[in-house]
């Protein structure tokens, strides 16, 4: 038995995913990632110095933003507000941690790579799309460092992607869009690597606390979705 | 086989937990909670109006702070810095969501209850201690509202507590202290209710991605720890 | 006689201009405008209330931002800095004034239209591209208001576009790209309407003060360029 | 003749004073000071470098905060407000100046000692309790520096304590609690050393300007109260 | 015996005082006050509404600023820094309290009078000059309200002036200039009314704690100086 | 034919201009400039180091402020607001650029000259009065550097002044005062040097777009006005 999703998708079906490299020209990594109608521009820039608070080795970090016009109702511009919201900070810290989980920072020399994830259009899942696209931008930035002969060995030792799962009208579903997300009893963002191991698990239930077997079902769905996303990243990088 | 924890505890053993109600006199709920050497003062205050952005019903929210002298090395005072860190915001949002998971806001009238969690002494697990103590302060604040005859029915429909778990030197352990936390491969904060259901699961692996069976073991440990914390809350409330 | 421009363009030649409507789906006006390699996303959003400081009638305003990865060297994110730079504020005030020069605010009812101009890729002339694209987004937003029957009469009474001119290696040239702009003795941004009248003229000479006849030549060049841009807007709107 | 004080105290009677050392474990000085129901946690931390603006010698400074739940009506958290109030800044500057009045900074080496005074419960006189407790925390921090052999000679050359006085219903009284303070015609905070000399005198009359003989009577009361506080500090330090 | 003051003044001698009314034209009260080389522009403005936090009655408040070029070494502009220093806030709170000590707020209707004290040139004693000049500006602003028939009775019931005193090379002196102030062992700002009563007494000793007889001598000096300033205000207001 | 200006001036007539040097004593350049009732205090201060972002050579910059009491209705103090408005930033950037247009920065050694323009009284044209006065303060500051033998050659290679022009009731007029400015269809600020060349041209038409011949007439008027201002600067500097 299966509940009807607003999009008509099967409960374990991702939205159409596209990963377009070289979307802008100045940043060494520039990726437009789409999970259905969610579109995020991920650019990876390189600075030839580590962060001030770190004695040696490089660093990988991320910043996140949502263009005011990306949502149904115009959002307020955080630069004009004078600060980033708690939500924005949570998301960009999550993206940064996720990327660092597949990088050997000591092999980065003294470079800092910053991946900016700016949401051009939002339809749910902006943080998971950001992580999935940011990884590809990071690979391209690292490649440009390697081409310049700056690095002695490859700092990337894994691959990372993310997807959301949640319980929609009583049924576990994969990759929630905005219509599902806003009507969802609980949802979880899962970040995994190419070996099927967990890097981050963030599940939240404001309305309906979830039982252990629900949690298990959600993790199963997420694992399947991430296998597909890992494959999509590989295709894009092979292109 | 078992790895030696710095504290000598068994892998599934909580630190000594104490929950002291009525610690200060002005706030209707005031609890000093200790998880070992971690001590957090949780005060629940009541304002007789809902938040500006909400048309009707009440609200429950939380704020978190760490006294500068609470840690080994003095932390910078956020009020003097002019802003709350991303970490602080993440934690206070987590506490607020966790508390709301056991409150029927529509039964709160138009009251806003704010639970302030201020860490007097930090030794790991300040956010899980905060949630566990904040729940008790919330119960006392709600009781004071009921005594005043403001509420028609009890807005509390559950009980909530939290604990951390992590993989320390290869072994899953419960309720990490600072010595373990700073040497830990991955850790997870788990918030559950009295029925053993999950309210929040936040697992992070910067160093070592965790396999599904590790995740399962951590969730089992957390469930056991939270059963004890739920009991400790009940004893304190019965006192 | 003519100096060689880095791009090989004639001195009175615009870069390739493209104006793509409906670039994103949520905002009633959404335009991706390109002046060569400069690409700006302009979205026009509608709020059904005038600004707080204004007793009656509607309002048209603009906000401007540059994505950190839009330039050769990553720019700092203004939201993270906690404020908009003086340059950003100057530009967004200019865009807003330029748009209002063709709008009868009293015919807007009580709506506020905000046009967000976010630079995805920068190669000189971001403010003139923004104005030129923002006008088209504004037209689409006004059309959506009219379709809803909210407005009694058309608030738009003119058309507005903008271009930069400057003296490059001694010769007046039209529509400077980054290579020219950074090597330019003085430059001027000109905003005009479809009747060839001036809405804004902003000329700056840090290196080389310009003589009256140079000023006249620059204004002539700008007038020609803007005639073409007005035409490009019409084609896009007819499309 | 004597007016009845709300607390039933004699006009020259202090509230019960307690000074508890070693209240928390991480800071080298940690004192919980109580003046009746006013309770302040004073922790003295050491950083092994002088302040940026000072070429040589050490520094002693203070920061002050009030926990949101410390007062009858919840106060707003200054960290969330994004700035410290004028009142907070005035108080922490006063505490810092008072402490420095008994320290030979040139004997501190290059250490900075910061004393954080955080009010857990407020019932009037938080700034005078802070100074009185902060001195004891400072002594403990200096002792820890001496134990480490960092200092050549004792930088402390005096002892400092503080008390408030005011005119309550026409009569000069010592050590005002909140009930008196909020109904007081004028009040004065007095900081003195162990030799009975004045370090700070801050008297304010919004309602009732005070005559010279009233000022004299207040200063007499303060001198007597501070002698007792100096004694209480000595007992605590001897303990 | 008397120590030589840098200015050659007697120990109880004020600097040349001048109070010029009507210095600018827009504010209803506008006074340029000089204490020797210290020059402060005090303007009193009226808004026809009480402050937001006050249910009824009017309000009198003050703001203080120092022009960057007012001192020997250029000071940083607080507006550019993004906040007012602790010193600025302390001073403007002091000015406001001092003025309110001679105003019956309930007779002010719902008007708020703000007195801005901006230091054009600083040579010590800017806060006492500010208070002395601000009082005169306040009188003129109240007179303009009375002329308009807005007030039923005179809200001013007293007169207020201020002066600094200190111990310079062992001797109590009146009205310190910058050369004395920067070489002074302790100093005190005294605000009094026309009846010789005290409104504020703020004495500070960082270097040299003062004995009771020194305090008495300083208060005597201040009383004499303020009598002269009260007279100077009267002359200016009679002019 | 000529429209009646509120002030009764001819359309090409400046207000009474006065330039008073040495207005305050601490800054090496200190000028009180008046354009009619607009009065601005311009002080030029010297710091013996270039700005942080510049490898070598000196720098000239400006800051602008308006005293709260300078206008008919009290303005809010930007230092208290916590930021400078977009208008303030635009103006101070304009003043800085204008001054730098007549300075050879490489001849300034490593000095930074900051010209502060603080408006004591506003009646229109504060930015053009600021530029005109700031130039004179800059000359005095440079002279003080030369007197100290710090500079090898004169860094000033030109003279700069500014005036506003606009179309008032259909007629081009020179040097708008507040009454004209607030009722003006379009206005332009023009900065020129002593050779009659343009340094900045900033024309804005919110209400009425201007035709090329109007623009030409405005530029003619401005040229005439600036010739007189250049002369007034010379007289002041010769004085």
mmCIF file of N, CA and C in Angstrom, chain E residues 23-27 32 37 39 41 43 45-47 63-84 92 114-118 120-123, chain F residues 23-27 32 37 39 41 43 45-47 63-84 92 114-118 120-123:
data_model
loop_
_atom_site.group_PDB
_atom_site.id
_atom_site.type_symbol
_atom_site.label_atom_id
_atom_site.label_comp_id
_atom_site.label_asym_id
_atom_site.label_seq_id
_atom_site.Cartn_x
_atom_site.Cartn_y
_atom_site.Cartn_z
ATOM 1 N N UNK E 23 22.951 79.152 18.877
ATOM 2 C CA UNK E 23 24.131 78.946 18.026
ATOM 3 C C UNK E 23 23.746 78.381 16.664
ATOM 4 N N UNK E 24 22.761 77.495 16.612
ATOM 5 C CA UNK E 24 22.215 77.043 15.322
ATOM 6 C C UNK E 24 20.721 77.344 15.315
ATOM 7 N N UNK E 25 20.075 77.244 14.116
ATOM 8 C CA UNK E 25 18.729 77.777 14.033
ATOM 9 C C UNK E 25 17.596 76.765 14.090
ATOM 10 N N UNK E 26 17.826 75.507 13.815
ATOM 11 C CA UNK E 26 16.676 74.621 13.686
ATOM 12 C C UNK E 26 16.168 74.119 15.038
ATOM 13 N N UNK E 27 17.061 73.781 15.957
ATOM 14 C CA UNK E 27 16.630 73.224 17.240
ATOM 15 C C UNK E 27 16.108 74.355 18.127
ATOM 16 N N UNK E 32 26.194 76.909 22.494
ATOM 17 C CA UNK E 32 27.617 76.559 22.434
ATOM 18 C C UNK E 32 28.222 76.942 23.777
ATOM 19 N N UNK E 37 39.187 75.814 26.577
ATOM 20 C CA UNK E 37 39.255 75.312 25.204
ATOM 21 C C UNK E 37 38.293 74.165 24.929
ATOM 22 N N UNK E 39 34.848 72.956 23.975
ATOM 23 C CA UNK E 39 33.657 73.569 23.378
ATOM 24 C C UNK E 39 32.657 72.492 22.994
ATOM 25 N N UNK E 41 28.642 71.747 21.598
ATOM 26 C CA UNK E 41 27.388 72.249 21.034
ATOM 27 C C UNK E 41 26.241 71.414 21.608
ATOM 28 N N UNK E 43 22.229 70.929 21.620
ATOM 29 C CA UNK E 43 20.957 71.301 20.987
ATOM 30 C C UNK E 43 19.835 70.487 21.608
ATOM 31 N N UNK E 45 16.082 69.237 21.158
ATOM 32 C CA UNK E 45 15.019 69.036 20.161
ATOM 33 C C UNK E 45 13.783 68.464 20.840
ATOM 34 N N UNK E 46 12.643 68.713 20.237
ATOM 35 C CA UNK E 46 11.377 68.274 20.825
ATOM 36 C C UNK E 46 10.667 67.321 19.882
ATOM 37 N N UNK E 47 10.217 66.206 20.404
ATOM 38 C CA UNK E 47 9.313 65.339 19.646
ATOM 39 C C UNK E 47 8.016 65.249 20.416
ATOM 40 N N UNK E 63 21.980 62.666 24.377
ATOM 41 C CA UNK E 63 22.968 61.875 23.657
ATOM 42 C C UNK E 63 24.261 62.671 23.565
ATOM 43 N N UNK E 64 25.367 61.959 23.554
ATOM 44 C CA UNK E 64 26.681 62.604 23.618
ATOM 45 C C UNK E 64 27.538 62.080 22.487
ATOM 46 N N UNK E 65 28.343 62.932 21.913
ATOM 47 C CA UNK E 65 29.280 62.489 20.893
ATOM 48 C C UNK E 65 30.486 63.409 20.886
ATOM 49 N N UNK E 66 31.554 62.885 20.340
ATOM 50 C CA UNK E 66 32.785 63.674 20.235
ATOM 51 C C UNK E 66 33.151 63.661 18.762
ATOM 52 N N UNK E 67 33.266 64.824 18.133
ATOM 53 C CA UNK E 67 33.685 64.823 16.737
ATOM 54 C C UNK E 67 35.089 64.232 16.649
ATOM 55 N N UNK E 68 35.346 63.436 15.605
ATOM 56 C CA UNK E 68 36.661 62.779 15.509
ATOM 57 C C UNK E 68 37.830 63.762 15.602
ATOM 58 N N UNK E 69 37.667 64.965 15.052
ATOM 59 C CA UNK E 69 38.765 65.917 15.053
ATOM 60 C C UNK E 69 38.855 66.772 16.319
ATOM 61 N N UNK E 70 38.062 66.449 17.338
ATOM 62 C CA UNK E 70 38.016 67.303 18.531
ATOM 63 C C UNK E 70 39.225 67.147 19.430
ATOM 64 N N UNK E 71 39.934 66.047 19.272
ATOM 65 C CA UNK E 71 41.048 65.753 20.184
ATOM 66 C C UNK E 71 42.395 65.827 19.460
ATOM 67 N N UNK E 72 43.481 65.821 20.235
ATOM 68 C CA UNK E 72 44.829 65.905 19.660
ATOM 69 C C UNK E 72 45.048 64.824 18.614
ATOM 70 N N UNK E 73 44.751 63.594 18.997
ATOM 71 C CA UNK E 73 44.841 62.474 18.066
ATOM 72 C C UNK E 73 43.427 62.188 17.597
ATOM 73 N N UNK E 74 43.227 62.063 16.285
ATOM 74 C CA UNK E 74 41.872 61.836 15.784
ATOM 75 C C UNK E 74 41.230 60.614 16.440
ATOM 76 N N UNK E 75 40.029 60.792 16.954
ATOM 77 C CA UNK E 75 39.285 59.669 17.512
ATOM 78 C C UNK E 75 38.535 58.953 16.411
ATOM 79 N N UNK E 76 38.195 57.689 16.644
ATOM 80 C CA UNK E 76 37.435 56.955 15.635
ATOM 81 C C UNK E 76 35.968 57.356 15.720
ATOM 82 N N UNK E 77 35.323 57.468 14.581
ATOM 83 C CA UNK E 77 33.924 57.867 14.522
ATOM 84 C C UNK E 77 33.054 56.708 14.995
ATOM 85 N N UNK E 78 32.260 56.940 16.015
ATOM 86 C CA UNK E 78 31.476 55.842 16.570
ATOM 87 C C UNK E 78 30.452 55.307 15.574
ATOM 88 N N UNK E 79 29.912 56.189 14.722
ATOM 89 C CA UNK E 79 28.945 55.711 13.728
ATOM 90 C C UNK E 79 29.608 54.723 12.779
ATOM 91 N N UNK E 80 30.875 54.952 12.457
ATOM 92 C CA UNK E 80 31.591 54.044 11.560
ATOM 93 C C UNK E 80 31.983 52.765 12.292
ATOM 94 N N UNK E 81 32.273 52.865 13.572
ATOM 95 C CA UNK E 81 32.589 51.687 14.390
ATOM 96 C C UNK E 81 31.378 50.792 14.556
ATOM 97 N N UNK E 82 30.186 51.383 14.423
ATOM 98 C CA UNK E 82 28.991 50.572 14.587
ATOM 99 C C UNK E 82 28.482 50.515 16.014
ATOM 100 N N UNK E 83 29.140 51.215 16.927
ATOM 101 C CA UNK E 83 28.539 51.306 18.261
ATOM 102 C C UNK E 83 29.155 52.426 19.082
ATOM 103 N N UNK E 84 28.408 52.830 20.082
ATOM 104 C CA UNK E 84 28.898 53.827 21.013
ATOM 105 C C UNK E 84 29.731 53.133 22.079
ATOM 106 N N UNK E 92 26.365 59.966 28.432
ATOM 107 C CA UNK E 92 25.037 60.443 28.037
ATOM 108 C C UNK E 92 23.958 60.028 29.046
ATOM 109 N N UNK E 114 15.133 65.818 23.655
ATOM 110 C CA UNK E 114 16.448 65.182 23.560
ATOM 111 C C UNK E 114 17.502 66.269 23.444
ATOM 112 N N UNK E 115 18.456 66.235 24.350
ATOM 113 C CA UNK E 115 19.552 67.201 24.265
ATOM 114 C C UNK E 115 20.783 66.485 23.730
ATOM 115 N N UNK E 116 21.247 66.930 22.556
ATOM 116 C CA UNK E 116 22.451 66.369 21.953
ATOM 117 C C UNK E 116 23.649 67.220 22.343
ATOM 118 N N UNK E 117 24.640 66.577 22.917
ATOM 119 C CA UNK E 117 25.857 67.287 23.309
ATOM 120 C C UNK E 117 26.990 66.776 22.431
ATOM 121 N N UNK E 118 27.430 67.581 21.495
ATOM 122 C CA UNK E 118 28.495 67.175 20.584
ATOM 123 C C UNK E 118 29.718 68.040 20.818
ATOM 124 N N UNK E 120 32.885 69.792 20.025
ATOM 125 C CA UNK E 120 33.611 70.285 18.847
ATOM 126 C C UNK E 120 35.109 70.331 19.117
ATOM 127 N N UNK E 121 35.463 70.623 20.362
ATOM 128 C CA UNK E 121 36.875 70.695 20.733
ATOM 129 C C UNK E 121 36.981 70.245 22.186
ATOM 130 N N UNK E 122 37.951 69.369 22.461
ATOM 131 C CA UNK E 122 38.045 68.766 23.793
ATOM 132 C C UNK E 122 39.327 69.205 24.482
ATOM 133 N N UNK E 123 39.179 69.659 25.708
ATOM 134 C CA UNK E 123 40.359 69.950 26.538
ATOM 135 C C UNK E 123 40.065 69.616 28.006
ATOM 136 N N UNK F 23 39.325 76.802 12.730
ATOM 137 C CA UNK F 23 38.130 76.900 13.575
ATOM 138 C C UNK F 23 38.312 76.156 14.899
ATOM 139 N N UNK F 24 38.965 74.996 14.876
ATOM 140 C CA UNK F 24 39.332 74.321 16.123
ATOM 141 C C UNK F 24 40.849 74.165 16.131
ATOM 142 N N UNK F 25 41.425 73.768 17.314
ATOM 143 C CA UNK F 25 42.878 73.869 17.412
ATOM 144 C C UNK F 25 43.653 72.568 17.283
ATOM 145 N N UNK F 26 43.035 71.428 17.463
ATOM 146 C CA UNK F 26 43.845 70.219 17.514
ATOM 147 C C UNK F 26 44.185 69.665 16.131
ATOM 148 N N UNK F 27 43.246 69.692 15.207
ATOM 149 C CA UNK F 27 43.500 69.123 13.886
ATOM 150 C C UNK F 27 44.354 70.091 13.065
ATOM 151 N N UNK F 32 35.594 75.915 8.995
ATOM 152 C CA UNK F 32 34.135 76.009 9.055
ATOM 153 C C UNK F 32 33.681 76.641 7.743
ATOM 154 N N UNK F 37 22.933 79.155 4.996
ATOM 155 C CA UNK F 37 22.702 78.589 6.332
ATOM 156 C C UNK F 37 23.246 77.180 6.516
ATOM 157 N N UNK F 39 26.143 74.905 7.345
ATOM 158 C CA UNK F 39 27.454 75.084 7.970
ATOM 159 C C UNK F 39 28.069 73.731 8.284
ATOM 160 N N UNK F 41 31.662 71.709 9.560
ATOM 161 C CA UNK F 41 33.008 71.763 10.136
ATOM 162 C C UNK F 41 33.843 70.658 9.505
ATOM 163 N N UNK F 43 37.519 68.970 9.419
ATOM 164 C CA UNK F 43 38.831 68.892 10.056
ATOM 165 C C UNK F 43 39.660 67.820 9.365
ATOM 166 N N UNK F 45 42.853 65.452 9.693
ATOM 167 C CA UNK F 45 43.793 64.879 10.661
ATOM 168 C C UNK F 45 44.803 64.005 9.931
ATOM 169 N N UNK F 46 45.959 63.841 10.533
ATOM 170 C CA UNK F 46 47.034 63.079 9.900
ATOM 171 C C UNK F 46 47.416 61.894 10.768
ATOM 172 N N UNK F 47 47.492 60.735 10.163
ATOM 173 C CA UNK F 47 48.080 59.586 10.841
ATOM 174 C C UNK F 47 49.293 59.151 10.039
ATOM 175 N N UNK F 63 35.241 61.230 6.100
ATOM 176 C CA UNK F 63 34.042 60.727 6.771
ATOM 177 C C UNK F 63 33.067 61.884 6.931
ATOM 178 N N UNK F 64 31.787 61.548 6.894
ATOM 179 C CA UNK F 64 30.745 62.568 6.902
ATOM 180 C C UNK F 64 29.747 62.253 8.001
ATOM 181 N N UNK F 65 29.248 63.254 8.639
ATOM 182 C CA UNK F 65 28.204 63.048 9.642
ATOM 183 C C UNK F 65 27.334 64.283 9.731
ATOM 184 N N UNK F 66 26.150 64.091 10.230
ATOM 185 C CA UNK F 66 25.221 65.206 10.414
ATOM 186 C C UNK F 66 24.844 65.201 11.892
ATOM 187 N N UNK F 67 25.087 66.290 12.597
ATOM 188 C CA UNK F 67 24.670 66.323 13.997
ATOM 189 C C UNK F 67 23.157 66.180 14.052
ATOM 190 N N UNK F 68 22.645 65.443 15.052
ATOM 191 C CA UNK F 68 21.195 65.218 15.113
ATOM 192 C C UNK F 68 20.391 66.517 15.107
ATOM 193 N N UNK F 69 20.903 67.566 15.727
ATOM 194 C CA UNK F 69 20.144 68.817 15.808
ATOM 195 C C UNK F 69 20.340 69.732 14.608
ATOM 196 N N UNK F 70 21.006 69.241 13.548
ATOM 197 C CA UNK F 70 21.339 70.125 12.431
ATOM 198 C C UNK F 70 20.150 70.412 11.521
ATOM 199 N N UNK F 71 19.128 69.585 11.622
ATOM 200 C CA UNK F 71 17.984 69.709 10.707
ATOM 201 C C UNK F 71 16.723 70.137 11.441
ATOM 202 N N UNK F 72 15.698 70.500 10.679
ATOM 203 C CA UNK F 72 14.437 70.955 11.274
ATOM 204 C C UNK F 72 13.880 69.916 12.241
ATOM 205 N N UNK F 73 13.781 68.699 11.774
ATOM 206 C CA UNK F 73 13.342 67.602 12.617
ATOM 207 C C UNK F 73 14.591 66.860 13.051
ATOM 208 N N UNK F 74 14.728 66.586 14.339
ATOM 209 C CA UNK F 74 15.947 65.929 14.813
ATOM 210 C C UNK F 74 16.196 64.615 14.071
ATOM 211 N N UNK F 75 17.394 64.459 13.552
ATOM 212 C CA UNK F 75 17.774 63.201 12.915
ATOM 213 C C UNK F 75 18.256 62.221 13.957
ATOM 214 N N UNK F 76 18.222 60.943 13.625
ATOM 215 C CA UNK F 76 18.704 59.953 14.588
ATOM 216 C C UNK F 76 20.228 59.895 14.512
ATOM 217 N N UNK F 77 20.855 59.723 15.655
ATOM 218 C CA UNK F 77 22.314 59.668 15.730
ATOM 219 C C UNK F 77 22.779 58.331 15.174
ATOM 220 N N UNK F 78 23.613 58.375 14.156
ATOM 221 C CA UNK F 78 24.026 57.120 13.519
ATOM 222 C C UNK F 78 24.825 56.239 14.470
ATOM 223 N N UNK F 79 25.593 56.839 15.377
ATOM 224 C CA UNK F 79 26.364 56.025 16.322
ATOM 225 C C UNK F 79 25.421 55.226 17.210
ATOM 226 N N UNK F 80 24.271 55.821 17.563
ATOM 227 C CA UNK F 80 23.302 55.124 18.407
ATOM 228 C C UNK F 80 22.546 54.074 17.596
ATOM 229 N N UNK F 81 22.330 54.340 16.306
ATOM 230 C CA UNK F 81 21.666 53.370 15.428
ATOM 231 C C UNK F 81 22.549 52.162 15.176
ATOM 232 N N UNK F 82 23.846 52.351 15.329
ATOM 233 C CA UNK F 82 24.748 51.225 15.105
ATOM 234 C C UNK F 82 25.230 51.107 13.678
ATOM 235 N N UNK F 83 24.840 52.063 12.815
ATOM 236 C CA UNK F 83 25.435 52.047 11.481
ATOM 237 C C UNK F 83 25.212 53.348 10.732
ATOM 238 N N UNK F 84 26.066 53.568 9.779
ATOM 239 C CA UNK F 84 25.923 54.731 8.919
ATOM 240 C C UNK F 84 24.934 54.391 7.815
ATOM 241 N N UNK F 92 30.313 60.287 1.915
ATOM 242 C CA UNK F 92 31.708 60.303 2.331
ATOM 243 C C UNK F 92 32.621 59.644 1.291
ATOM 244 N N UNK F 114 42.721 62.083 6.964
ATOM 245 C CA UNK F 114 41.277 61.865 7.034
ATOM 246 C C UNK F 114 40.608 63.220 7.230
ATOM 247 N N UNK F 115 39.692 63.541 6.333
ATOM 248 C CA UNK F 115 38.955 64.793 6.487
ATOM 249 C C UNK F 115 37.559 64.450 6.996
ATOM 250 N N UNK F 116 37.235 64.926 8.196
ATOM 251 C CA UNK F 116 35.911 64.720 8.768
ATOM 252 C C UNK F 116 35.040 65.919 8.450
ATOM 253 N N UNK F 117 33.893 65.662 7.853
ATOM 254 C CA UNK F 117 32.957 66.732 7.519
ATOM 255 C C UNK F 117 31.709 66.536 8.373
ATOM 256 N N UNK F 118 31.540 67.369 9.365
ATOM 257 C CA UNK F 118 30.390 67.241 10.257
ATOM 258 C C UNK F 118 29.495 68.462 10.097
ATOM 259 N N UNK F 120 26.997 71.040 11.061
ATOM 260 C CA UNK F 120 26.451 71.655 12.275
ATOM 261 C C UNK F 120 25.040 72.175 12.030
ATOM 262 N N UNK F 121 24.804 72.641 10.798
ATOM 263 C CA UNK F 121 23.487 73.165 10.442
ATOM 264 C C UNK F 121 23.255 72.876 8.970
ATOM 265 N N UNK F 122 22.084 72.372 8.648
ATOM 266 C CA UNK F 122 21.828 71.904 7.283
ATOM 267 C C UNK F 122 20.749 72.760 6.630
ATOM 268 N N UNK F 123 21.043 73.231 5.419
ATOM 269 C CA UNK F 123 20.022 73.916 4.632
ATOM 270 C C UNK F 123 20.214 73.633 3.147
#
